[in-house]
Amino acid sequence: MSDISKKSLTEIVKLIKKKEIKSEELTKSYIKNINSDKKLNSFITTCSEEALRKAKDFDKKPIFDTLLPGIPIAVKDLFCTRDVRTTAGSKMLENFVPNYESTITNNLWNEGAFLLGKLNCDEYAMGSSNETSYFGNVMNPIAENTVPGGSSGGSASALAAGLTPTTIGTDTGGSIRQPASFTGTVGLKPTYGLCSRWGIVAFASSLDQAGPMTKTVSDCALMLQAMVSFDKKDSTSINKKKENYSTSLTNNIKGLKIGIPKEYRVDGMSKEIDKLWENGKKILKDSGAEIIDISLPNTKYALPTYYIVAPAEASSNLARYDGVKYGFRSNKGNDLIEMYENTRSEGFGDEVKRRILIGTYVLSSGYYDAYYIKAQKVRQMIKNDFDQAFKNVDAILTPSTPSSAFKIGEKKNDPISMYLNDIFTVPINLAGIPAISIPAGSDINNYPLGMQLICKPLDEQKLLNIAYAAEKKINFKQSLNRWWEK
Amino acid sequence: MVGKIMSKATAKYIINGEKGKWEVVIGLEVHAQVTSNSKLFSGSSTKFGADPNTQVSLVDSAFPGMLPVINEFCIEQAIKTGLGLNAKINHYSVFDRKNYFYADLPQGYQISQYKNPIVGEGEITLDLPDGTKKIGIERLHLEQDAGKSIHDLDPSNTFVDLNRSGVALMEIVSKPDLRSLEEVNAYVKKLRSIMRYLGTCDGNMQEGSLRADVNVSVRKEGDVDLGTRCEIKNVNSIKFMQMAITYEAKRQVEALESGKKIDQETRLFDIKRNETRSMRSKEDAHDYRYFPDPDLLPLHLDKKLIEKIKKNLPELPDQKKERFIKQYSLTSYEANILVSEKEISVYFEEVAKKSDKKLAKNWIIGELFASLNEKNISISDSLVTSKKMCQLIDSISSGVISGRTAKDVFEIMKETGEDPKKIIETKGLQQKSDPKELEKIIDKIIFENKDKVDQYKSGKDKLFGFFVGQVMKLSGGKANPQLVNEILKQKLK
């Protein structure tokens, strides 16, 4: 691994701007690292040639007054990228090449970045371990045969292993924060509507949100700034003035009130997590923040609510993959109905089918009121809990996940225990509020553990500031033995 | 045997069955294509007749990651239509997904409005031969059209044209207030007319801009409760609606009289066989799994917007009718005819404003309509433009030609579109209005018909017509009849 790819995005941008490194040299070093991806399996598609060409073009006519000048970036394979196949980790889209570019990636390219490759993920972002991908599971660079989390598992793995200087993921129930926590990286899920959903393969529309995955909080601020824009093509996009998260970043959090919700102390949570949480409190207190005990009484309903709302929307969102217009079509079947059945049976994996079944069930007549409507009501209650809490506190501190990274296959056949992984992250998506996971320590195996900070809608600056202050004090250092290169 | 339809025009549609009289109850769900340049949720063109799949965006064909964005113009059109139907405009409405699989439905769901439509209850007034009748409107909602599956181009393949996919439709649901085929006819025509006045739907049934699902049920005459209804899907002309209702009502009466029950079901009208057939019963009915579309926020309508649209609403048929009656001294019947289509009302007013209003009304309702019927064309396709009609009428009222000659001139105009003045000149059809010239003719007739003159003078008044006829004959029909009358009366004193 070259030294350059150990550096943070912020440092790299500085080097480029100071002309101490060329984009071509930078890109080559990442391409070299990507060549060792075989065991990690974090990439589905690499764009080395095209990336090198873009890097050379940049070096010929460099433009430095952008946020990401000459930076190669690999992205989760859920973002549609023009002329580069976009699979969503599914056989259904194995050979799908969009002729359009998602708003988010387009924003990155407008800031001077270019595409390095497309990163593995759970099929249609449905999973918490990156084991549901049609393109095989991804391994966590922290240890062989360990999952990187999901669904943005490829993104987290590639970032932690230095195969991309920064990346982006999507988070529907924790798909950015949980893998960040598992890989010792930073992941932020912005306020719902802050980042455009246009051009992102949809999972659950009312929950999906793209966000940055980075090595440091500064990088995260920089990336978020590059990603955010009001997008007329997304009816749920928020129209607000752009903020300079990066330049406004400060670790001065004196006087801020941090809430500790008692409901996040769940049964069977390991002592290590508890210790981590206590340490988080101490660090924020030391930084001048005030710690306040709060209650989010409906937390326990979040997971069941999520597993009604998300599959319901997914069952409808995934109806378009029917073999008629694009993507996989089974060659079996004698009529339209049989073609649909075979295409969808062969094209989707088990987890996707499971969620389509759940979603179809909860929307069915006779069950709709008992499940979907009730879930919507509970969702509102969960949101109200947060609204109440934010009357008294500036941010909320919780663990990111109830455990550290687990072994591949450990939970694959136990969906409930897999779903429980998202217990701390899911409420945030239901409430549509922003949250960040930052590395906060390690467990007994030296596997990283993350802590989650949550703020009220559009309070991303405050969220980043608190995370920045905590990051400095925690001073998390990850040492990888780079087993996958051996 | 099922009895005949009662013949009185607006009487209820009663079927005399073997076991009594049955009343037919009808409700319509009219699907009207919104007049707009682009689709409901994408920027694609809505122009009719383009090559297949040339007006399709990534949104219309449901590519991954594509999102719908509401076309504000279509919203305004729906509000306009709602106001035209005297209906309540809902300040809060929701777009829902109606989920089902079909090859011409790219998303796997249709975006529609289910529980919270943009327009609530309203009513429209039908003008029927024996008075008016109000028909309740249940609701109006916006939805996307699907594409078109073409099964007959190839023996083993189906082709799909997505040009229509995503086009905005208004579904206008009536209450089950219609009681006869005549009312169905009047209802569809009135609805169409209102929308054409508003410019919200062109009402072109041939191009599929207006189609209807027809709900039919029957009940024993005098019963209060409605019978079980069947829904006949997608009927695209008034004539077919009437045929379908006739068949379906008869079928239901026969079924009920033989002790069967009517199943609530969706039926299809087969034009060739003139019958309705079951498409799917209630048990096989799709479970559409409606739920609010999470890609679209609920629609909150600003009071100001509704007020603004209300203020700029054009004059509607009912208002125009009242004004025409007053302004142009029309009977209610005449006014109904002249406001029935926006184009007719405009034509009439252009003529009536500039020339004799009584002649205008008579000529338009009489000669012009006859020529349109004969040629089976609409008023906008007539070669006799309003300007030329004005000239023709002016020629009559100024005495240049007689009403009789005008009819001949009109015959030429409707075929060639020629200017009436030019026709009159080149054919020399101007009236003879020179008294001296007319006197000469009249003197000659009196001289040659002394016996008739005597008879007339001795009291046989009817002979006056004979003298007029003779004058006309000798003048080649060109004598000014008024003048002829005057001179004749004098000379025959």
CSV table of N, CA, C and O in Angstrom, one decimal, chain A residues 96 318-329 339-340, chain B residues 56 58-64 101-108 160 162 165:
chain,number,residue,atom,x,y,z
A,96,PHE,N,-26.9,-4.1,-16.6
A,96,PHE,CA,-27.6,-2.8,-16.9
A,96,PHE,C,-26.6,-1.6,-16.9
A,96,PHE,O,-25.9,-1.4,-16.0
A,318,LEU,N,-39.7,-2.3,-6.5
A,318,LEU,CA,-39.0,-3.3,-7.2
A,318,LEU,C,-40.0,-4.0,-8.3
A,318,LEU,O,-39.5,-4.9,-9.0
A,319,ALA,N,-41.2,-3.5,-8.4
A,319,ALA,CA,-42.1,-4.1,-9.3
A,319,ALA,C,-41.6,-3.8,-10.8
A,319,ALA,O,-42.0,-4.6,-11.7
A,320,ARG,N,-40.9,-2.8,-10.9
A,320,ARG,CA,-40.4,-2.4,-12.3
A,320,ARG,C,-39.4,-3.4,-12.9
A,320,ARG,O,-39.2,-3.4,-14.1
A,321,TYR,N,-38.8,-4.2,-12.0
A,321,TYR,CA,-37.9,-5.2,-12.5
A,321,TYR,C,-38.7,-6.4,-12.9
A,321,TYR,O,-38.8,-7.4,-12.2
A,322,ASP,N,-39.2,-6.4,-14.1
A,322,ASP,CA,-40.2,-7.4,-14.6
A,322,ASP,C,-39.7,-8.1,-15.9
A,322,ASP,O,-40.4,-8.9,-16.4
A,323,GLY,N,-38.5,-7.8,-16.3
A,323,GLY,CA,-38.0,-8.4,-17.5
A,323,GLY,C,-38.5,-7.8,-18.8
A,323,GLY,O,-38.2,-8.3,-19.9
A,324,VAL,N,-39.4,-6.8,-18.8
A,324,VAL,CA,-40.0,-6.3,-20.0
A,324,VAL,C,-39.1,-5.3,-20.7
A,324,VAL,O,-38.9,-5.4,-21.9
A,325,LYS,N,-38.5,-4.4,-19.9
A,325,LYS,CA,-37.9,-3.2,-20.5
A,325,LYS,C,-36.4,-3.2,-20.5
A,325,LYS,O,-35.7,-2.8,-21.5
A,326,TYR,N,-35.8,-3.7,-19.4
A,326,TYR,CA,-34.3,-3.7,-19.3
A,326,TYR,C,-34.0,-4.8,-18.3
A,326,TYR,O,-34.8,-5.3,-17.6
A,327,GLY,N,-32.7,-5.0,-18.1
A,327,GLY,CA,-32.3,-6.0,-17.1
A,327,GLY,C,-32.6,-7.4,-17.5
A,327,GLY,O,-32.9,-7.7,-18.6
A,328,PHE,N,-32.4,-8.3,-16.5
A,328,PHE,CA,-32.5,-9.7,-16.7
A,328,PHE,C,-33.9,-10.1,-17.1
A,328,PHE,O,-34.9,-9.6,-16.6
A,329,ARG,N,-34.0,-11.0,-18.1
A,329,ARG,CA,-35.3,-11.7,-18.5
A,329,ARG,C,-35.1,-13.2,-18.6
A,329,ARG,O,-34.2,-13.6,-19.3
A,339,MET,N,-43.4,-15.5,-17.7
A,339,MET,CA,-42.2,-14.7,-17.9
A,339,MET,C,-41.9,-13.9,-16.6
A,339,MET,O,-40.7,-13.9,-16.1
A,340,TYR,N,-42.9,-13.2,-16.1
A,340,TYR,CA,-42.7,-12.4,-14.9
A,340,TYR,C,-42.2,-13.3,-13.8
A,340,TYR,O,-41.3,-13.0,-13.1
B,56,VAL,N,-41.2,9.1,-24.9
B,56,VAL,CA,-41.0,8.3,-23.7
B,56,VAL,C,-39.7,8.8,-23.0
B,56,VAL,O,-38.7,8.8,-23.6
B,58,LEU,N,-37.1,8.6,-19.4
B,58,LEU,CA,-36.7,7.6,-18.5
B,58,LEU,C,-37.7,7.4,-17.4
B,58,LEU,O,-37.8,6.3,-16.8
B,59,VAL,N,-38.4,8.4,-17.0
B,59,VAL,CA,-39.4,8.3,-15.9
B,59,VAL,C,-40.6,7.5,-16.4
B,59,VAL,O,-41.0,6.5,-15.8
B,60,ASP,N,-41.0,7.8,-17.7
B,60,ASP,CA,-42.2,7.0,-18.2
B,60,ASP,C,-41.9,5.6,-18.4
B,60,ASP,O,-42.8,4.7,-18.3
B,61,SER,N,-40.6,5.2,-18.6
B,61,SER,CA,-40.3,3.8,-18.9
B,61,SER,C,-39.7,3.2,-17.6
B,61,SER,O,-39.2,2.1,-17.6
B,62,ALA,N,-39.8,3.9,-16.5
B,62,ALA,CA,-39.5,3.4,-15.1
B,62,ALA,C,-38.1,2.9,-15.0
B,62,ALA,O,-37.9,1.7,-14.6
B,63,PHE,N,-37.1,3.6,-15.5
B,63,PHE,CA,-35.7,3.2,-15.3
B,63,PHE,C,-35.3,3.3,-13.8
B,63,PHE,O,-35.9,4.1,-13.1
B,64,PRO,N,-34.3,2.5,-13.4
B,64,PRO,CA,-34.0,2.6,-12.0
B,64,PRO,C,-33.6,4.0,-11.5
B,64,PRO,O,-32.9,4.7,-12.3
B,101,PHE,N,-49.2,-5.8,-12.1
B,101,PHE,CA,-48.2,-6.1,-13.2
B,101,PHE,C,-48.9,-6.1,-14.6
B,101,PHE,O,-49.9,-6.8,-14.7
B,102,TYR,N,-48.4,-5.4,-15.5
B,102,TYR,CA,-48.8,-5.5,-16.9
B,102,TYR,C,-47.7,-5.0,-17.8
B,102,TYR,O,-47.0,-4.1,-17.4
B,103,ALA,N,-47.6,-5.5,-19.0
B,103,ALA,CA,-46.4,-5.2,-19.8
B,103,ALA,C,-46.4,-3.7,-20.2
B,103,ALA,O,-45.4,-3.1,-20.4
B,104,ASP,N,-47.6,-3.1,-20.3
B,104,ASP,CA,-47.6,-1.7,-20.7
B,104,ASP,C,-47.6,-0.7,-19.5
B,104,ASP,O,-47.9,0.5,-19.6
B,105,LEU,N,-47.4,-1.3,-18.3
B,105,LEU,CA,-47.3,-0.5,-17.1
B,105,LEU,C,-45.9,-0.6,-16.5
B,105,LEU,O,-45.6,-1.4,-15.7
B,106,PRO,N,-45.0,0.3,-17.0
B,106,PRO,CA,-43.6,0.1,-16.7
B,106,PRO,C,-43.2,0.1,-15.2
B,106,PRO,O,-42.3,-0.7,-14.8
B,107,GLN,N,-43.8,0.9,-14.5
B,107,GLN,CA,-43.4,1.0,-13.0
B,107,GLN,C,-43.9,-0.2,-12.2
B,107,GLN,O,-43.4,-0.5,-11.1
B,108,GLY,N,-44.9,-0.9,-12.8
B,108,GLY,CA,-45.5,-2.0,-12.0
B,108,GLY,C,-46.5,-1.4,-11.0
B,108,GLY,O,-47.1,-2.0,-10.2
B,160,VAL,N,-45.2,-3.2,-27.3
B,160,VAL,CA,-45.7,-2.2,-26.3
B,160,VAL,C,-45.3,-0.8,-26.8
B,160,VAL,O,-44.1,-0.6,-27.2
B,162,LEU,N,-45.1,3.0,-25.4
B,162,LEU,CA,-45.2,3.8,-24.1
B,162,LEU,C,-45.5,5.3,-24.3
B,162,LEU,O,-45.4,6.0,-23.4
B,165,SER,N,-47.9,6.3,-21.9
B,165,SER,CA,-47.5,6.0,-20.5
B,165,SER,C,-47.2,7.3,-19.8
B,165,SER,O,-46.3,8.0,-20.2
